[in-house]
Short mmCIF file of C-alpha atoms in Angstrom, two decimals:
data_model
loop_
_atom_site.label_atom_id
_atom_site.label_comp_id
_atom_site.label_asym_id
_atom_site.label_seq_id
_atom_site.Cartn_x
_atom_site.Cartn_y
_atom_site.Cartn_z
CA MET A 3 60.34 115.33 -145.10
CA GLY A 4 57.39 116.57 -147.17
CA HIS A 5 59.71 117.22 -150.12
CA GLN A 6 61.09 113.67 -149.79
CA LYS A 7 57.57 112.10 -149.90
CA ALA A 8 56.62 114.17 -152.94
CA ALA A 9 59.77 113.08 -154.77
CA CYS A 10 59.01 109.42 -153.97
CA ARG A 11 55.46 109.79 -155.28
CA ALA A 12 56.71 111.41 -158.49
CA GLY A 13 59.28 108.66 -159.01
CA LEU A 14 56.66 105.94 -158.47
CA ALA A 15 54.28 107.57 -160.99
CA ALA A 16 57.03 107.77 -163.60
CA ALA A 17 57.88 104.09 -163.08
CA LEU A 18 54.22 103.04 -163.48
CA LEU A 19 53.95 105.08 -166.67
CA LEU A 20 56.99 103.37 -168.16
CA LEU A 21 55.55 99.94 -167.30
CA ALA A 22 52.25 100.81 -168.97
CA VAL A 23 53.97 101.95 -172.18
CA ALA A 24 56.07 98.79 -172.28
CA GLY A 25 52.96 96.66 -171.84
CA CYS A 26 51.19 98.38 -174.74
CA SER A 27 54.19 97.86 -177.00
CA ALA A 28 54.41 94.17 -176.13
CA GLU A 29 50.70 93.61 -176.79
CA GLY A 30 50.74 95.44 -180.12
CA GLY A 31 53.76 93.57 -181.43
CA ALA A 32 56.41 94.77 -183.84
CA THR A 33 55.49 96.14 -187.22
CA SER A 34 57.11 95.05 -190.44
CA SER A 35 57.87 97.07 -193.53
CA GLY A 36 59.22 94.20 -195.59
CA THR A 37 59.16 94.42 -199.38
CA GLY A 38 57.39 92.10 -201.80
CA ASP A 39 53.98 90.45 -201.64
CA ALA A 40 53.97 88.09 -198.66
CA LYS A 41 51.08 86.06 -197.29
CA PRO A 42 50.54 84.27 -193.96
CA SER A 43 51.03 80.56 -193.55
CA PRO A 44 48.03 78.25 -194.22
CA ALA A 45 47.82 77.49 -190.50
CA ARG A 46 47.24 81.16 -189.67
CA SER A 47 44.72 81.46 -192.50
CA ALA A 48 42.78 78.52 -191.09
CA ALA A 49 42.74 80.06 -187.64
CA SER A 50 41.09 83.16 -189.06
CA GLY A 51 38.29 81.33 -190.79
CA GLY A 52 40.01 79.82 -193.86
CA ALA A 53 40.08 76.18 -194.92
CA SER A 54 40.58 73.50 -192.29
CA ALA A 55 44.06 72.15 -191.67
CA SER A 56 43.15 68.76 -193.21
CA ASP A 57 42.13 70.42 -196.49
CA GLY A 58 44.97 72.90 -196.67
CA THR A 59 43.86 75.83 -198.81
CA LEU A 60 41.80 73.84 -201.35
CA PRO A 61 38.52 75.76 -201.78
CA GLY A 62 35.01 74.38 -201.75
CA VAL A 63 35.76 70.90 -200.37
CA PRO A 64 32.46 69.41 -199.16
CA ALA A 65 32.00 67.52 -195.92
CA ALA A 66 32.30 63.74 -196.19
CA GLY A 67 28.53 63.22 -195.83
CA GLN A 68 27.81 65.68 -198.61
CA ALA A 69 30.44 64.06 -200.84
CA ARG A 70 28.87 60.64 -200.29
CA ALA A 71 25.49 62.05 -201.33
CA GLN A 72 27.05 63.64 -204.41
CA LEU A 73 28.78 60.38 -205.31
CA ALA A 74 25.50 58.48 -205.11
CA GLY A 75 23.95 60.93 -207.56
CA LEU A 76 26.67 60.81 -210.23
CA LYS A 77 25.92 59.26 -213.60
CA VAL A 78 27.77 55.96 -214.04
CA ALA A 79 29.06 55.30 -217.55
CA ALA A 80 32.03 53.82 -219.37
CA HIS A 81 34.72 56.22 -220.53
CA GLY A 82 33.89 58.02 -223.73
CA SER A 83 36.14 58.40 -226.76
CA MET A 84 39.30 60.48 -226.68
CA SER A 85 38.73 61.45 -230.31
CA GLY A 86 39.34 65.15 -230.84
CA TYR A 87 40.99 65.66 -227.45
CA SER A 88 43.78 68.19 -227.00
CA ARG A 89 44.89 70.19 -223.99
CA ASP A 90 44.42 73.21 -226.21
CA ARG A 91 40.69 72.52 -226.02
CA PHE A 92 40.96 73.60 -222.35
CA PRO A 93 42.67 77.04 -222.49
CA HIS A 94 44.91 77.64 -219.45
CA TRP A 95 46.55 79.40 -217.61
CA VAL A 96 44.43 82.49 -218.18
CA SER A 97 44.92 85.96 -216.75
CA GLN A 98 43.51 86.57 -213.27
CA GLY A 99 44.39 90.31 -213.23
CA GLU A 100 47.33 92.30 -211.82
CA ASN A 101 49.84 90.44 -214.06
CA CYS A 102 48.82 87.13 -212.46
CA ASN A 103 47.69 84.02 -214.29
CA THR A 104 45.93 81.00 -212.80
CA ARG A 105 49.14 79.13 -212.00
CA GLU A 106 50.65 82.02 -210.06
CA THR A 107 47.37 82.60 -208.23
CA VAL A 108 47.28 78.98 -207.02
CA LEU A 109 50.96 79.07 -206.03
CA HIS A 110 50.26 82.14 -203.89
CA ARG A 111 47.15 80.57 -202.36
CA ASP A 112 48.72 77.20 -201.54
CA GLY A 113 52.10 78.38 -200.23
CA ALA A 114 53.30 79.94 -197.01
CA ASP A 115 55.15 83.28 -196.83
CA VAL A 116 55.04 83.58 -200.62
CA ARG A 117 56.67 86.64 -202.17
CA ARG A 118 56.04 87.65 -205.76
CA ASP A 119 57.88 89.96 -208.12
CA GLY A 120 56.35 92.68 -210.27
CA GLN A 121 55.30 90.08 -212.84
CA CYS A 122 53.47 88.04 -210.16
CA ARG A 123 56.03 85.25 -210.27
CA ALA A 124 56.60 83.47 -206.96
CA VAL A 125 60.22 84.19 -206.07
CA SER A 126 60.22 82.67 -202.59
CA GLY A 127 58.00 80.74 -200.23
CA THR A 128 57.34 77.28 -198.85
CA TRP A 129 54.99 74.72 -200.33
CA THR A 130 53.96 71.32 -199.00
CA SER A 131 52.65 68.92 -201.61
CA ALA A 132 49.55 67.27 -200.11
CA TYR A 133 49.83 64.26 -202.44
CA ASP A 134 53.19 63.07 -201.10
CA ASP A 135 53.97 65.27 -198.06
CA LEU A 136 57.10 66.74 -199.67
CA THR A 137 58.12 70.33 -198.93
CA PHE A 138 59.62 72.72 -201.49
CA LYS A 139 61.22 76.16 -201.48
CA ASP A 140 61.33 76.64 -205.26
CA ALA A 141 58.07 77.19 -207.15
CA ALA A 142 59.67 75.61 -210.24
CA ASP A 143 59.46 72.23 -208.47
CA LEU A 144 55.67 72.44 -208.37
CA ASP A 145 52.93 71.70 -210.87
CA ILE A 146 49.35 72.91 -210.66
CA ASP A 147 47.29 69.74 -210.83
CA HIS A 148 43.77 69.55 -212.19
CA VAL A 149 42.22 67.28 -209.57
CA VAL A 150 39.95 65.88 -212.28
CA PRO A 151 42.40 65.76 -215.21
CA LEU A 152 41.45 67.46 -218.46
CA ALA A 153 41.56 64.20 -220.42
CA ASN A 154 39.40 62.46 -217.81
CA ALA A 155 36.89 65.27 -218.04
CA TRP A 156 36.89 65.02 -221.84
CA ARG A 157 35.94 61.33 -221.79
CA SER A 158 33.42 61.96 -219.00
CA GLY A 159 31.36 64.56 -220.84
CA ALA A 160 33.50 67.67 -221.43
CA ASN A 161 33.84 66.77 -225.12
CA ARG A 162 30.30 68.14 -225.52
CA TRP A 163 31.03 71.47 -223.77
CA THR A 164 31.69 74.81 -225.33
CA GLN A 165 35.27 76.07 -225.43
CA GLU A 166 34.32 78.73 -222.88
CA LYS A 167 33.10 76.16 -220.38
CA ARG A 168 36.25 74.10 -220.83
CA LYS A 169 38.31 77.24 -220.14
CA GLU A 170 36.29 77.81 -216.95
CA PHE A 171 36.93 74.20 -215.87
CA ALA A 172 40.66 74.42 -216.53
CA ASN A 173 41.04 77.62 -214.47
CA ASP A 174 38.47 77.06 -211.71
CA LEU A 175 39.57 78.81 -208.52
CA THR A 176 36.20 78.47 -206.79
CA HIS A 177 35.80 74.69 -206.62
CA PRO A 178 38.42 72.14 -205.43
CA GLN A 179 39.84 71.58 -208.92
CA LEU A 180 43.32 73.14 -208.78
CA ILE A 181 46.12 72.39 -206.31
CA ALA A 182 49.88 73.02 -206.18
CA VAL A 183 51.69 69.68 -205.79
CA SER A 184 55.09 68.20 -206.51
CA ALA A 185 55.84 67.86 -210.21
CA GLY A 186 56.70 64.21 -209.60
CA SER A 187 53.32 63.32 -208.12
CA ASN A 188 51.41 65.22 -210.80
CA ARG A 189 53.26 63.51 -213.63
CA SER A 190 52.87 60.11 -211.96
CA LYS A 191 49.13 60.70 -211.83
CA GLY A 192 48.80 61.81 -215.45
CA ASP A 193 45.17 61.57 -216.56
CA GLN A 194 44.34 58.57 -214.37
CA GLY A 195 41.21 58.33 -212.25
CA PRO A 196 41.21 57.39 -208.55
CA ASP A 197 40.72 53.72 -209.42
CA GLU A 198 44.11 53.83 -211.20
CA TRP A 199 46.06 56.35 -209.10
CA GLN A 200 45.75 57.52 -205.51
CA PRO A 201 47.85 60.10 -203.64
CA PRO A 202 50.86 58.31 -202.08
CA SER A 203 49.97 60.01 -198.78
CA LYS A 204 46.95 58.03 -197.57
CA THR A 205 46.14 60.75 -195.04
CA TYR A 206 45.04 62.85 -198.03
CA TRP A 207 42.69 60.24 -199.50
CA CYS A 208 39.64 61.62 -197.72
CA THR A 209 40.17 65.17 -199.00
CA TYR A 210 41.13 63.95 -202.48
CA ALA A 211 37.97 61.86 -202.84
CA ARG A 212 35.78 64.69 -201.55
CA ALA A 213 37.39 67.14 -203.98
CA TRP A 214 37.18 64.77 -206.98
CA THR A 215 33.54 63.91 -206.27
CA SER A 216 32.60 67.56 -205.80
CA VAL A 217 34.15 68.59 -209.13
CA LYS A 218 32.43 65.77 -211.00
CA ALA A 219 29.10 66.69 -209.41
CA THR A 220 29.53 70.43 -210.07
CA TYR A 221 30.27 69.88 -213.75
CA GLU A 222 27.87 66.94 -214.17
CA LEU A 223 30.60 64.58 -215.35
CA SER A 224 30.15 60.82 -215.28
CA VAL A 225 32.15 58.22 -213.34
CA THR A 226 32.99 54.64 -214.23
CA VAL A 227 31.99 51.73 -212.01
CA ALA A 228 35.61 51.26 -210.87
CA GLU A 229 36.05 54.99 -210.26
CA LYS A 230 32.91 55.21 -208.13
CA GLY A 231 33.92 52.15 -206.12
CA MET A 232 37.36 53.51 -205.30
CA LEU A 233 35.96 56.94 -204.42
CA GLY A 234 33.64 55.22 -201.95
CA ARG A 235 36.56 53.38 -200.34
CA MET A 236 38.57 56.58 -200.12
CA LEU A 237 35.64 58.38 -198.52
CA ASP A 238 35.53 55.57 -195.95
CA THR A 239 38.91 56.84 -194.68
CA CYS A 240 37.21 60.07 -193.54
CA SER A 241 36.74 60.34 -189.78
CA SER A 242 33.14 61.53 -190.16
#
């Protein structure tokens, strides 16, 4: 009888040990040894302290109240001359290290599950264009938009900048100046200001106006009367 009880106790201990090991494995999750350079989705980045879901991955977007204060402080002036303008006056896309240029860096930042080859080219991933809510699987379908277009900046004060400052503006990864969007929406926008073109997706108007205003304030660029008025209306779509 004593031998029977001892055997039962040994069997029970072994069963408990197996349950404990299984629990640890389930909690730790499976590991992956996939190849390529993959990144988490924007939603997971936001959960771990990244940009809010409404702003996607666009960096440096101010709160609505701050954007309104910035807008009030902007210089109001008519558009300046386009004389001497060329996109070559704003060198882009410059190297960002590790074989990556500015375009590829933004594609990696703005996409989900992006994988890059040895030359830093995005070979797979998913991108949602905030301007028109379209989703893409091919990076070739995307443009990197300058939120404040280069030509708009030129006629708002950038014509007086040094070439180095224009290069900084055209490759700015710190402020909300660069975003991966559908090629169609970017080319529809062209060099138009918010009084002439607005993102087709009205749910993005709040973020767009905050980003545009922030860039103009950061670089001390002027706005026209019509531009300032439309930015104010777009900021009115913000919930706070």
